[in-house]
PDB file of C-alpha atoms in Angstrom:
ATOM      1  CA  UNK Z   1     -20.162   8.144  -7.010  1.00  0.00           C
ATOM      2  CA  UNK Z   2     -21.482   5.036  -5.263  1.00  0.00           C
ATOM      3  CA  UNK Z   3     -23.206   2.737  -7.739  1.00  0.00           C
ATOM      4  CA  UNK Z   4     -26.912   1.940  -7.602  1.00  0.00           C
ATOM      5  CA  UNK Z   5     -26.080  -1.689  -6.875  1.00  0.00           C
ATOM      6  CA  UNK Z   6     -23.894  -0.663  -3.954  1.00  0.00           C
ATOM      7  CA  UNK Z   7     -26.705   1.443  -2.505  1.00  0.00           C
ATOM      8  CA  UNK Z   8     -29.123  -1.466  -2.848  1.00  0.00           C
ATOM      9  CA  UNK Z   9     -26.640  -3.793  -1.160  1.00  0.00           C
ATOM     10  CA  UNK Z  10     -26.306  -1.327   1.727  1.00  0.00           C
ATOM     11  CA  UNK Z  11     -30.073  -1.391   2.237  1.00  0.00           C
ATOM     12  CA  UNK Z  12     -30.170  -5.174   2.100  1.00  0.00           C
ATOM     13  CA  UNK Z  13     -27.306  -5.582   4.579  1.00  0.00           C
ATOM     14  CA  UNK Z  14     -28.767  -3.016   6.984  1.00  0.00           C
ATOM     15  CA  UNK Z  15     -32.059  -4.907   7.032  1.00  0.00           C
ATOM     16  CA  UNK Z  16     -30.450  -8.333   7.498  1.00  0.00           C
ATOM     17  CA  UNK Z  17     -27.447  -7.596   9.738  1.00  0.00           C
ATOM     18  CA  UNK Z  18     -27.526  -4.243  11.520  1.00  0.00           C
ATOM     19  CA  UNK Z  19     -29.656  -5.247  14.467  1.00  0.00           C
ATOM     20  CA  UNK Z  20     -28.846  -8.931  14.837  1.00  0.00           C
ATOM     21  CA  UNK Z  21     -28.196  -9.508  18.566  1.00  0.00           C
ATOM     22  CA  UNK Z  22     -24.523 -10.337  18.067  1.00  0.00           C
ATOM     23  CA  UNK Z  23     -22.739 -11.991  19.824  1.00  0.00           C
ATOM     24  CA  UNK Z  24     -25.716 -13.234  21.865  1.00  0.00           C
ATOM     25  CA  UNK Z  25     -27.018 -15.596  19.175  1.00  0.00           C
ATOM     26  CA  UNK Z  26     -25.928 -19.151  19.975  1.00  0.00           C
ATOM     27  CA  UNK Z  27     -22.852 -19.921  17.884  1.00  0.00           C
ATOM     28  CA  UNK Z  28     -24.193 -23.019  16.123  1.00  0.00           C
ATOM     29  CA  UNK Z  29     -27.401 -21.213  15.164  1.00  0.00           C
ATOM     30  CA  UNK Z  30     -25.542 -18.190  13.815  1.00  0.00           C
ATOM     31  CA  UNK Z  31     -23.097 -20.308  11.816  1.00  0.00           C
ATOM     32  CA  UNK Z  32     -25.934 -22.299  10.262  1.00  0.00           C
ATOM     33  CA  UNK Z  33     -27.833 -19.117   9.413  1.00  0.00           C
ATOM     34  CA  UNK Z  34     -24.830 -17.517   7.743  1.00  0.00           C
ATOM     35  CA  UNK Z  35     -23.896 -20.634   5.779  1.00  0.00           C
ATOM     36  CA  UNK Z  36     -27.470 -20.989   4.524  1.00  0.00           C
ATOM     37  CA  UNK Z  37     -27.437 -17.415   3.239  1.00  0.00           C
ATOM     38  CA  UNK Z  38     -24.017 -17.606   1.607  1.00  0.00           C
ATOM     39  CA  UNK Z  39     -23.863 -16.263  -1.933  1.00  0.00           C
ATOM     40  CA  UNK Z  40     -21.101 -17.374  -4.234  1.00  0.00           C
ATOM     41  CA  UNK Z  41     -20.874 -16.660  -7.943  1.00  0.00           C
ATOM     42  CA  UNK Z  42     -17.671 -18.550  -8.569  1.00  0.00           C
ATOM     43  CA  UNK Z  43     -15.352 -18.386 -11.571  1.00  0.00           C
ATOM     44  CA  UNK Z  44     -15.734 -21.484 -13.717  1.00  0.00           C
ATOM     45  CA  UNK Z  45     -11.991 -22.096 -13.924  1.00  0.00           C
ATOM     46  CA  UNK Z  46     -11.473 -22.471 -10.139  1.00  0.00           C
ATOM     47  CA  UNK Z  47     -11.597 -25.946  -8.572  1.00  0.00           C
ATOM     48  CA  UNK Z  48     -12.087 -26.634  -4.864  1.00  0.00           C
ATOM     49  CA  UNK Z  49     -10.456 -29.372  -2.783  1.00  0.00           C
ATOM     50  CA  UNK Z  50     -11.164 -29.813   0.925  1.00  0.00           C
ATOM     51  CA  UNK Z  51      -8.243 -30.485   3.279  1.00  0.00           C
ATOM     52  CA  UNK Z  52      -8.626 -32.010   6.750  1.00  0.00           C
ATOM     53  CA  UNK Z  53      -5.022 -32.698   7.797  1.00  0.00           C
ATOM     54  CA  UNK Z  54      -2.587 -31.462   9.006  1.00  0.00           C
ATOM     55  CA  UNK Z  55      -4.629 -28.243   8.907  1.00  0.00           C
ATOM     56  CA  UNK Z  56      -8.280 -27.737   7.970  1.00  0.00           C
ATOM     57  CA  UNK Z  57      -9.382 -25.673   5.012  1.00  0.00           C
ATOM     58  CA  UNK Z  58      -9.722 -25.845   1.270  1.00  0.00           C
ATOM     59  CA  UNK Z  59      -7.577 -25.358  -1.795  1.00  0.00           C
ATOM     60  CA  UNK Z  60      -9.070 -23.094  -4.458  1.00  0.00           C
ATOM     61  CA  UNK Z  61      -7.073 -23.500  -7.646  1.00  0.00           C
ATOM     62  CA  UNK Z  62      -7.473 -21.662 -10.960  1.00  0.00           C
ATOM     63  CA  UNK Z  63      -6.600 -23.599 -14.093  1.00  0.00           C
ATOM     64  CA  UNK Z  64      -3.889 -21.082 -15.007  1.00  0.00           C
ATOM     65  CA  UNK Z  65      -2.190 -20.540 -11.622  1.00  0.00           C
ATOM     66  CA  UNK Z  66       1.320 -19.132 -11.880  1.00  0.00           C
ATOM     67  CA  UNK Z  67       3.938 -21.569 -10.522  1.00  0.00           C
ATOM     68  CA  UNK Z  68       4.471 -21.097  -6.795  1.00  0.00           C
ATOM     69  CA  UNK Z  69       2.118 -18.119  -6.376  1.00  0.00           C
ATOM     70  CA  UNK Z  70       0.043 -18.853  -3.261  1.00  0.00           C
ATOM     71  CA  UNK Z  71      -2.504 -16.979  -1.159  1.00  0.00           C
ATOM     72  CA  UNK Z  72      -3.204 -17.942   2.459  1.00  0.00           C
ATOM     73  CA  UNK Z  73      -6.676 -16.583   3.181  1.00  0.00           C
ATOM     74  CA  UNK Z  74      -8.500 -16.056   6.486  1.00  0.00           C
ATOM     75  CA  UNK Z  75     -12.266 -15.589   6.491  1.00  0.00           C
ATOM     76  CA  UNK Z  76     -14.006 -13.064   8.714  1.00  0.00           C
ATOM     77  CA  UNK Z  77     -16.858 -13.523  11.162  1.00  0.00           C
ATOM     78  CA  UNK Z  78     -15.829 -11.981  14.462  1.00  0.00           C
ATOM     79  CA  UNK Z  79     -13.864 -15.117  15.435  1.00  0.00           C
ATOM     80  CA  UNK Z  80     -17.118 -16.977  16.163  1.00  0.00           C
ATOM     81  CA  UNK Z  81     -18.674 -17.689  12.776  1.00  0.00           C
ATOM     82  CA  UNK Z  82     -17.569 -17.895   9.167  1.00  0.00           C
ATOM     83  CA  UNK Z  83     -15.850 -20.495   7.011  1.00  0.00           C
ATOM     84  CA  UNK Z  84     -13.868 -20.862   3.783  1.00  0.00           C
ATOM     85  CA  UNK Z  85     -17.145 -21.630   1.989  1.00  0.00           C
ATOM     86  CA  UNK Z  86     -18.766 -18.421   3.229  1.00  0.00           C
ATOM     87  CA  UNK Z  87     -16.039 -16.262   1.693  1.00  0.00           C
ATOM     88  CA  UNK Z  88     -15.491 -18.081  -1.587  1.00  0.00           C
ATOM     89  CA  UNK Z  89     -16.874 -15.121  -3.520  1.00  0.00           C
ATOM     90  CA  UNK Z  90     -13.745 -13.228  -2.415  1.00  0.00           C
ATOM     91  CA  UNK Z  91     -11.094 -15.931  -2.279  1.00  0.00           C
ATOM     92  CA  UNK Z  92     -12.039 -17.881  -5.408  1.00  0.00           C
ATOM     93  CA  UNK Z  93     -12.358 -14.722  -7.455  1.00  0.00           C
ATOM     94  CA  UNK Z  94      -8.962 -13.560  -6.202  1.00  0.00           C
ATOM     95  CA  UNK Z  95      -7.547 -16.936  -7.208  1.00  0.00           C
ATOM     96  CA  UNK Z  96      -8.761 -16.355 -10.758  1.00  0.00           C
ATOM     97  CA  UNK Z  97      -7.745 -12.694 -10.984  1.00  0.00           C
ATOM     98  CA  UNK Z  98      -4.309 -13.112  -9.381  1.00  0.00           C
ATOM     99  CA  UNK Z  99      -3.617 -16.459 -11.083  1.00  0.00           C
ATOM    100  CA  UNK Z 100      -2.748 -17.844  -7.657  1.00  0.00           C
ATOM    101  CA  UNK Z 101      -3.789 -20.952  -5.805  1.00  0.00           C
ATOM    102  CA  UNK Z 102      -5.546 -20.095  -2.539  1.00  0.00           C
ATOM    103  CA  UNK Z 103      -5.538 -22.038   0.699  1.00  0.00           C
ATOM    104  CA  UNK Z 104      -8.487 -20.783   2.736  1.00  0.00           C
ATOM    105  CA  UNK Z 105      -8.000 -21.778   6.371  1.00  0.00           C
ATOM    106  CA  UNK Z 106     -10.795 -23.188   8.530  1.00  0.00           C
ATOM    107  CA  UNK Z 107      -9.373 -21.945  11.827  1.00  0.00           C
ATOM    108  CA  UNK Z 108     -10.757 -22.594  15.308  1.00  0.00           C
ATOM    109  CA  UNK Z 109     -13.585 -20.287  16.399  1.00  0.00           C
ATOM    110  CA  UNK Z 110     -15.006 -18.989  19.672  1.00  0.00           C
ATOM    111  CA  UNK Z 111     -16.637 -19.325  22.056  1.00  0.00           C
ATOM    112  CA  UNK Z 112     -15.243 -22.863  22.079  1.00  0.00           C
ATOM    113  CA  UNK Z 113     -11.733 -21.494  21.533  1.00  0.00           C
ATOM    114  CA  UNK Z 114     -10.291 -18.234  22.815  1.00  0.00           C
ATOM    115  CA  UNK Z 115      -7.382 -16.137  21.581  1.00  0.00           C
ATOM    116  CA  UNK Z 116      -4.704 -17.051  20.482  1.00  0.00           C
ATOM    117  CA  UNK Z 117      -6.215 -20.240  18.975  1.00  0.00           C
ATOM    118  CA  UNK Z 118      -6.805 -18.649  15.566  1.00  0.00           C
ATOM    119  CA  UNK Z 119      -3.253 -17.284  15.386  1.00  0.00           C
ATOM    120  CA  UNK Z 120      -1.849 -20.692  16.322  1.00  0.00           C
ATOM    121  CA  UNK Z 121      -3.824 -22.215  13.447  1.00  0.00           C
ATOM    122  CA  UNK Z 122      -2.618 -19.500  11.065  1.00  0.00           C
ATOM    123  CA  UNK Z 123       0.999 -20.219  12.032  1.00  0.00           C
ATOM    124  CA  UNK Z 124       0.431 -23.944  11.535  1.00  0.00           C
ATOM    125  CA  UNK Z 125      -0.994 -23.301   8.060  1.00  0.00           C
ATOM    126  CA  UNK Z 126       1.923 -21.077   7.049  1.00  0.00           C
ATOM    127  CA  UNK Z 127       4.420 -23.642   8.336  1.00  0.00           C
ATOM    128  CA  UNK Z 128       2.606 -26.399   6.451  1.00  0.00           C
ATOM    129  CA  UNK Z 129       2.774 -24.457   3.188  1.00  0.00           C
ATOM    130  CA  UNK Z 130       6.470 -23.689   3.538  1.00  0.00           C
ATOM    131  CA  UNK Z 131       7.118 -27.262   4.650  1.00  0.00           C
ATOM    132  CA  UNK Z 132       5.523 -28.399   1.396  1.00  0.00           C
ATOM    133  CA  UNK Z 133       8.085 -26.373  -0.524  1.00  0.00           C
ATOM    134  CA  UNK Z 134       6.335 -23.035  -1.057  1.00  0.00           C
ATOM    135  CA  UNK Z 135       8.822 -20.203  -0.683  1.00  0.00           C
ATOM    136  CA  UNK Z 136       7.687 -17.657   1.957  1.00  0.00           C
ATOM    137  CA  UNK Z 137       8.092 -14.729  -0.440  1.00  0.00           C
ATOM    138  CA  UNK Z 138       5.673 -16.419  -2.863  1.00  0.00           C
ATOM    139  CA  UNK Z 139       2.927 -16.455  -0.226  1.00  0.00           C
ATOM    140  CA  UNK Z 140       0.515 -13.549   0.190  1.00  0.00           C
ATOM    141  CA  UNK Z 141      -1.633 -13.602   3.313  1.00  0.00           C
ATOM    142  CA  UNK Z 142      -4.974 -11.867   3.478  1.00  0.00           C
ATOM    143  CA  UNK Z 143      -8.372 -11.792   5.058  1.00  0.00           C
ATOM    144  CA  UNK Z 144     -11.548  -9.880   5.702  1.00  0.00           C
ATOM    145  CA  UNK Z 145     -12.683  -8.257   8.960  1.00  0.00           C
ATOM    146  CA  UNK Z 146     -11.510 -10.572  11.780  1.00  0.00           C
ATOM    147  CA  UNK Z 147      -9.603 -12.507   9.122  1.00  0.00           C
ATOM    148  CA  UNK Z 148      -7.780  -9.309   8.192  1.00  0.00           C
ATOM    149  CA  UNK Z 149      -6.767  -8.849  11.803  1.00  0.00           C
ATOM    150  CA  UNK Z 150      -5.653 -12.474  11.884  1.00  0.00           C
ATOM    151  CA  UNK Z 151      -3.473 -11.953   8.806  1.00  0.00           C
ATOM    152  CA  UNK Z 152      -1.752  -9.045  10.553  1.00  0.00           C
ATOM    153  CA  UNK Z 153      -1.369 -11.053  13.776  1.00  0.00           C
ATOM    154  CA  UNK Z 154       0.276 -13.815  11.734  1.00  0.00           C
ATOM    155  CA  UNK Z 155       2.825 -11.388  10.272  1.00  0.00           C
ATOM    156  CA  UNK Z 156       3.721 -10.130  13.739  1.00  0.00           C
ATOM    157  CA  UNK Z 157       3.978 -13.674  15.139  1.00  0.00           C
ATOM    158  CA  UNK Z 158       6.258 -14.749  12.290  1.00  0.00           C
ATOM    159  CA  UNK Z 159       8.444 -11.689  12.794  1.00  0.00           C
ATOM    160  CA  UNK Z 160       8.626 -12.273  16.556  1.00  0.00           C
ATOM    161  CA  UNK Z 161       9.904 -15.818  16.140  1.00  0.00           C
ATOM    162  CA  UNK Z 162      12.408 -14.834  13.455  1.00  0.00           C
ATOM    163  CA  UNK Z 163      10.758 -16.681  10.567  1.00  0.00           C
ATOM    164  CA  UNK Z 164      10.938 -15.636   6.911  1.00  0.00           C
ATOM    165  CA  UNK Z 165       7.976 -13.421   6.022  1.00  0.00           C
ATOM    166  CA  UNK Z 166       5.398 -13.602   3.231  1.00  0.00           C
ATOM    167  CA  UNK Z 167       5.667 -11.399   0.166  1.00  0.00           C
ATOM    168  CA  UNK Z 168       2.883  -9.149   1.409  1.00  0.00           C
ATOM    169  CA  UNK Z 169      -0.570  -8.955   2.944  1.00  0.00           C
ATOM    170  CA  UNK Z 170      -3.955  -7.604   1.891  1.00  0.00           C
ATOM    171  CA  UNK Z 171      -6.635  -6.704   4.418  1.00  0.00           C
ATOM    172  CA  UNK Z 172     -10.314  -6.065   3.665  1.00  0.00           C
ATOM    173  CA  UNK Z 173     -11.936  -3.894   6.381  1.00  0.00           C
ATOM    174  CA  UNK Z 174      -9.643  -5.470   9.001  1.00  0.00           C
ATOM    175  CA  UNK Z 175     -10.634  -5.718  12.663  1.00  0.00           C
ATOM    176  CA  UNK Z 176      -7.346  -4.793  14.303  1.00  0.00           C
ATOM    177  CA  UNK Z 177      -8.423  -3.109  17.559  1.00  0.00           C
ATOM    178  CA  UNK Z 178     -10.744  -5.226  19.692  1.00  0.00           C
ATOM    179  CA  UNK Z 179     -10.483  -2.559  22.397  1.00  0.00           C
ATOM    180  CA  UNK Z 180     -12.610  -0.415  20.030  1.00  0.00           C
ATOM    181  CA  UNK Z 181     -10.763   2.874  20.587  1.00  0.00           C
ATOM    182  CA  UNK Z 182     -11.117   4.267  17.062  1.00  0.00           C
ATOM    183  CA  UNK Z 183     -13.206   7.386  16.615  1.00  0.00           C
ATOM    184  CA  UNK Z 184     -15.213   5.780  13.810  1.00  0.00           C
ATOM    185  CA  UNK Z 185     -16.766   3.300  16.265  1.00  0.00           C
ATOM    186  CA  UNK Z 186     -19.069   6.052  17.535  1.00  0.00           C
ATOM    187  CA  UNK Z 187     -18.887   8.392  14.537  1.00  0.00           C
ATOM    188  CA  UNK Z 188     -20.264   5.739  12.167  1.00  0.00           C
ATOM    189  CA  UNK Z 189     -22.535   3.949  14.634  1.00  0.00           C
ATOM    190  CA  UNK Z 190     -25.654   4.973  12.698  1.00  0.00           C
ATOM    191  CA  UNK Z 191     -24.094   5.233   9.243  1.00  0.00           C
ATOM    192  CA  UNK Z 192     -22.560   1.732   9.160  1.00  0.00           C
ATOM    193  CA  UNK Z 193     -24.912  -0.681   7.383  1.00  0.00           C
ATOM    194  CA  UNK Z 194     -23.667  -3.848   9.102  1.00  0.00           C
ATOM    195  CA  UNK Z 195     -22.684  -3.230  12.728  1.00  0.00           C
ATOM    196  CA  UNK Z 196     -23.321  -0.986  15.713  1.00  0.00           C
ATOM    197  CA  UNK Z 197     -20.678   0.263  18.125  1.00  0.00           C
ATOM    198  CA  UNK Z 198     -22.130  -2.019  20.804  1.00  0.00           C
ATOM    199  CA  UNK Z 199     -21.816  -5.072  18.546  1.00  0.00           C
ATOM    200  CA  UNK Z 200     -18.111  -4.390  18.000  1.00  0.00           C
ATOM    201  CA  UNK Z 201     -17.358  -3.829  21.678  1.00  0.00           C
ATOM    202  CA  UNK Z 202     -19.185  -6.928  22.842  1.00  0.00           C
ATOM    203  CA  UNK Z 203     -17.768  -9.041  20.037  1.00  0.00           C
ATOM    204  CA  UNK Z 204     -14.236  -8.201  21.109  1.00  0.00           C
ATOM    205  CA  UNK Z 205     -14.871  -9.197  24.701  1.00  0.00           C
ATOM    206  CA  UNK Z 206     -16.527 -12.413  23.484  1.00  0.00           C
ATOM    207  CA  UNK Z 207     -13.322 -13.679  21.851  1.00  0.00           C
ATOM    208  CA  UNK Z 208     -10.838 -12.228  24.353  1.00  0.00           C
ATOM    209  CA  UNK Z 209     -11.725 -14.328  27.370  1.00  0.00           C
ATOM    210  CA  UNK Z 210      -9.421 -13.169  30.171  1.00  0.00           C
ATOM    211  CA  UNK Z 211      -6.965 -11.485  27.796  1.00  0.00           C
ATOM    212  CA  UNK Z 212      -6.681  -7.685  27.827  1.00  0.00           C
ATOM    213  CA  UNK Z 213      -8.443  -6.208  24.802  1.00  0.00           C
ATOM    214  CA  UNK Z 214      -5.331  -4.261  23.781  1.00  0.00           C
ATOM    215  CA  UNK Z 215      -3.040  -7.298  23.969  1.00  0.00           C
ATOM    216  CA  UNK Z 216      -1.284  -7.372  20.559  1.00  0.00           C
ATOM    217  CA  UNK Z 217      -2.054 -11.077  20.173  1.00  0.00           C
ATOM    218  CA  UNK Z 218      -5.724 -10.100  20.175  1.00  0.00           C
ATOM    219  CA  UNK Z 219      -5.496  -6.584  18.732  1.00  0.00           C
ATOM    220  CA  UNK Z 220      -2.514  -6.453  16.349  1.00  0.00           C
ATOM    221  CA  UNK Z 221      -2.898  -2.682  16.008  1.00  0.00           C
ATOM    222  CA  UNK Z 222      -0.944  -2.526  19.289  1.00  0.00           C
ATOM    223  CA  UNK Z 223       1.816  -4.823  18.055  1.00  0.00           C
ATOM    224  CA  UNK Z 224       5.143  -4.100  16.353  1.00  0.00           C
ATOM    225  CA  UNK Z 225       5.344  -3.225  12.665  1.00  0.00           C
ATOM    226  CA  UNK Z 226       9.073  -2.871  12.001  1.00  0.00           C
ATOM    227  CA  UNK Z 227      10.223  -5.130   9.196  1.00  0.00           C
ATOM    228  CA  UNK Z 228       6.794  -6.268   8.032  1.00  0.00           C
ATOM    229  CA  UNK Z 229       6.177  -6.805   4.297  1.00  0.00           C
ATOM    230  CA  UNK Z 230       4.117  -4.463   2.169  1.00  0.00           C
ATOM    231  CA  UNK Z 231       0.438  -4.040   3.029  1.00  0.00           C
ATOM    232  CA  UNK Z 232      -2.698  -3.377   1.004  1.00  0.00           C
ATOM    233  CA  UNK Z 233      -5.526  -2.125   3.230  1.00  0.00           C
ATOM    234  CA  UNK Z 234      -9.040  -1.127   2.240  1.00  0.00           C
ATOM    235  CA  UNK Z 235     -12.029   0.079   4.240  1.00  0.00           C
ATOM    236  CA  UNK Z 236     -15.216   2.059   3.781  1.00  0.00           C
ATOM    237  CA  UNK Z 237     -15.511   5.622   5.021  1.00  0.00           C
ATOM    238  CA  UNK Z 238     -18.911   4.701   6.483  1.00  0.00           C
ATOM    239  CA  UNK Z 239     -18.076   1.599   8.529  1.00  0.00           C
ATOM    240  CA  UNK Z 240     -17.487   1.495  12.263  1.00  0.00           C
ATOM    241  CA  UNK Z 241     -14.115  -0.206  11.690  1.00  0.00           C
ATOM    242  CA  UNK Z 242     -12.776   2.514   9.381  1.00  0.00           C
ATOM    243  CA  UNK Z 243     -10.241   3.761  11.911  1.00  0.00           C
ATOM    244  CA  UNK Z 244      -8.915   0.253  12.521  1.00  0.00           C
ATOM    245  CA  UNK Z 245      -7.523   0.604   8.995  1.00  0.00           C
ATOM    246  CA  UNK Z 246      -6.554   4.276   9.156  1.00  0.00           C
ATOM    247  CA  UNK Z 247      -4.577   3.909  12.390  1.00  0.00           C
ATOM    248  CA  UNK Z 248      -3.009   0.681  11.146  1.00  0.00           C
ATOM    249  CA  UNK Z 249      -1.764   2.417   8.003  1.00  0.00           C
ATOM    250  CA  UNK Z 250      -0.349   5.292  10.057  1.00  0.00           C
ATOM    251  CA  UNK Z 251       1.514   3.032  12.491  1.00  0.00           C
ATOM    252  CA  UNK Z 252       2.860   0.794   9.744  1.00  0.00           C
ATOM    253  CA  UNK Z 253       4.134   3.748   7.704  1.00  0.00           C
ATOM    254  CA  UNK Z 254       5.828   5.208  10.769  1.00  0.00           C
ATOM    255  CA  UNK Z 255       7.634   1.868  11.131  1.00  0.00           C
ATOM    256  CA  UNK Z 256       8.863   2.023   7.536  1.00  0.00           C
ATOM    257  CA  UNK Z 257       6.370  -0.419   6.012  1.00  0.00           C
ATOM    258  CA  UNK Z 258       5.162   0.165   2.440  1.00  0.00           C
ATOM    259  CA  UNK Z 259       1.406   0.675   2.699  1.00  0.00           C
ATOM    260  CA  UNK Z 260      -1.427   1.181   0.252  1.00  0.00           C
ATOM    261  CA  UNK Z 261      -4.559   2.467   2.028  1.00  0.00           C
ATOM    262  CA  UNK Z 262      -7.764   2.621  -0.003  1.00  0.00           C
ATOM    263  CA  UNK Z 263     -10.764   4.336   1.613  1.00  0.00           C
ATOM    264  CA  UNK Z 264     -13.953   3.905  -0.415  1.00  0.00           C
ATOM    265  CA  UNK Z 265     -16.895   6.214   0.157  1.00  0.00           C
ATOM    266  CA  UNK Z 266     -20.291   4.872   1.157  1.00  0.00           C
ATOM    267  CA  UNK Z 267     -19.678   1.130   0.797  1.00  0.00           C
ATOM    268  CA  UNK Z 268     -20.621  -1.707   3.118  1.00  0.00           C
ATOM    269  CA  UNK Z 269     -18.143  -3.530   5.381  1.00  0.00           C
ATOM    270  CA  UNK Z 270     -16.077  -6.053   3.320  1.00  0.00           C
ATOM    271  CA  UNK Z 271     -17.834  -5.082   0.084  1.00  0.00           C
ATOM    272  CA  UNK Z 272     -15.702  -7.444  -2.066  1.00  0.00           C
ATOM    273  CA  UNK Z 273     -17.923 -10.303  -0.871  1.00  0.00           C
ATOM    274  CA  UNK Z 274     -20.603  -8.986  -3.223  1.00  0.00           C
ATOM    275  CA  UNK Z 275     -18.539  -9.641  -6.348  1.00  0.00           C
ATOM    276  CA  UNK Z 276     -19.512  -9.735  -9.150  1.00  0.00           C
ATOM    277  CA  UNK Z 277     -22.796  -7.977  -8.278  1.00  0.00           C
ATOM    278  CA  UNK Z 278     -21.194  -4.629  -7.380  1.00  0.00           C
ATOM    279  CA  UNK Z 279     -18.755  -2.867  -9.713  1.00  0.00           C
ATOM    280  CA  UNK Z 280     -16.896  -1.558  -6.652  1.00  0.00           C
ATOM    281  CA  UNK Z 281     -16.319  -5.143  -5.491  1.00  0.00           C
ATOM    282  CA  UNK Z 282     -14.729  -6.173  -8.760  1.00  0.00           C
ATOM    283  CA  UNK Z 283     -12.621  -3.007  -8.934  1.00  0.00           C
ATOM    284  CA  UNK Z 284     -11.157  -3.692  -5.491  1.00  0.00           C
ATOM    285  CA  UNK Z 285     -10.471  -7.361  -6.221  1.00  0.00           C
ATOM    286  CA  UNK Z 286      -8.712  -6.469  -9.475  1.00  0.00           C
ATOM    287  CA  UNK Z 287      -6.592  -3.943  -7.583  1.00  0.00           C
ATOM    288  CA  UNK Z 288      -5.603  -6.525  -4.960  1.00  0.00           C
ATOM    289  CA  UNK Z 289      -4.825  -9.060  -7.693  1.00  0.00           C
ATOM    290  CA  UNK Z 290      -2.471  -6.538  -9.313  1.00  0.00           C
ATOM    291  CA  UNK Z 291      -0.833  -5.991  -5.896  1.00  0.00           C
ATOM    292  CA  UNK Z 292      -0.238  -9.740  -5.617  1.00  0.00           C
ATOM    293  CA  UNK Z 293       1.004 -10.075  -9.196  1.00  0.00           C
ATOM    294  CA  UNK Z 294       3.232  -7.009  -8.642  1.00  0.00           C
ATOM    295  CA  UNK Z 295       1.872  -5.398 -11.828  1.00  0.00           C
TER     296      UNK Z 295
END
């Protein structure tokens, strides 16, 4: 049963987010609004260090990080807002629970930058980590919403160029199909607390530029899955992006990839951001941490 706190969060998110005129709000205004409203109840044992070169982002390090264990995290925000700071409630808590240092990437956003700018930045970050001596199999990549799609796009780009792959990937409510062909786009148009079907369709076109919406560089659901590392995917039954996860899990399994798909009833899009307020948020983060630790 959905907790009382989760139901209250759904009401709050619906009031604040559901009918925002996305992506028509000017990017700078939207980014400032989201940053001002960011909530982060951070673990006391996690320190933060900003990085500006050769890639932009921040290290989030727990005091008891296991040697070598590293998470490369990509924030969500439809590819036109969001930041490492905005998603610290997920990434810093994962750092503590998984006993892993996290590098949260501040990748280039639209409308100033179109696809594949974010994927290029993700590749640069992965190459930087491995160039610093981190073994690829010790890296877990992950992200929420657009960041989840970016994590998947990174795996496919690494595979395509013949590079060693990370140990695995975890995706929170990933946006993998910017062509918006999943049945849940319309089915959950009213039920979803955060987005409408129109918001998703227009958001995809906003980042695509002249690229076809089903180009795998933009929509990794249409890419190749053979040989990818194990995946942990979670989504809410009530969100418009539910079928981005369901179809992803199906295609990956057909390609021989080990997949864990967790569908949670009645929760908001990327509910782990509300940790530690919601018990469901903490339960999911603990589960992902166990996936990373290989418990």
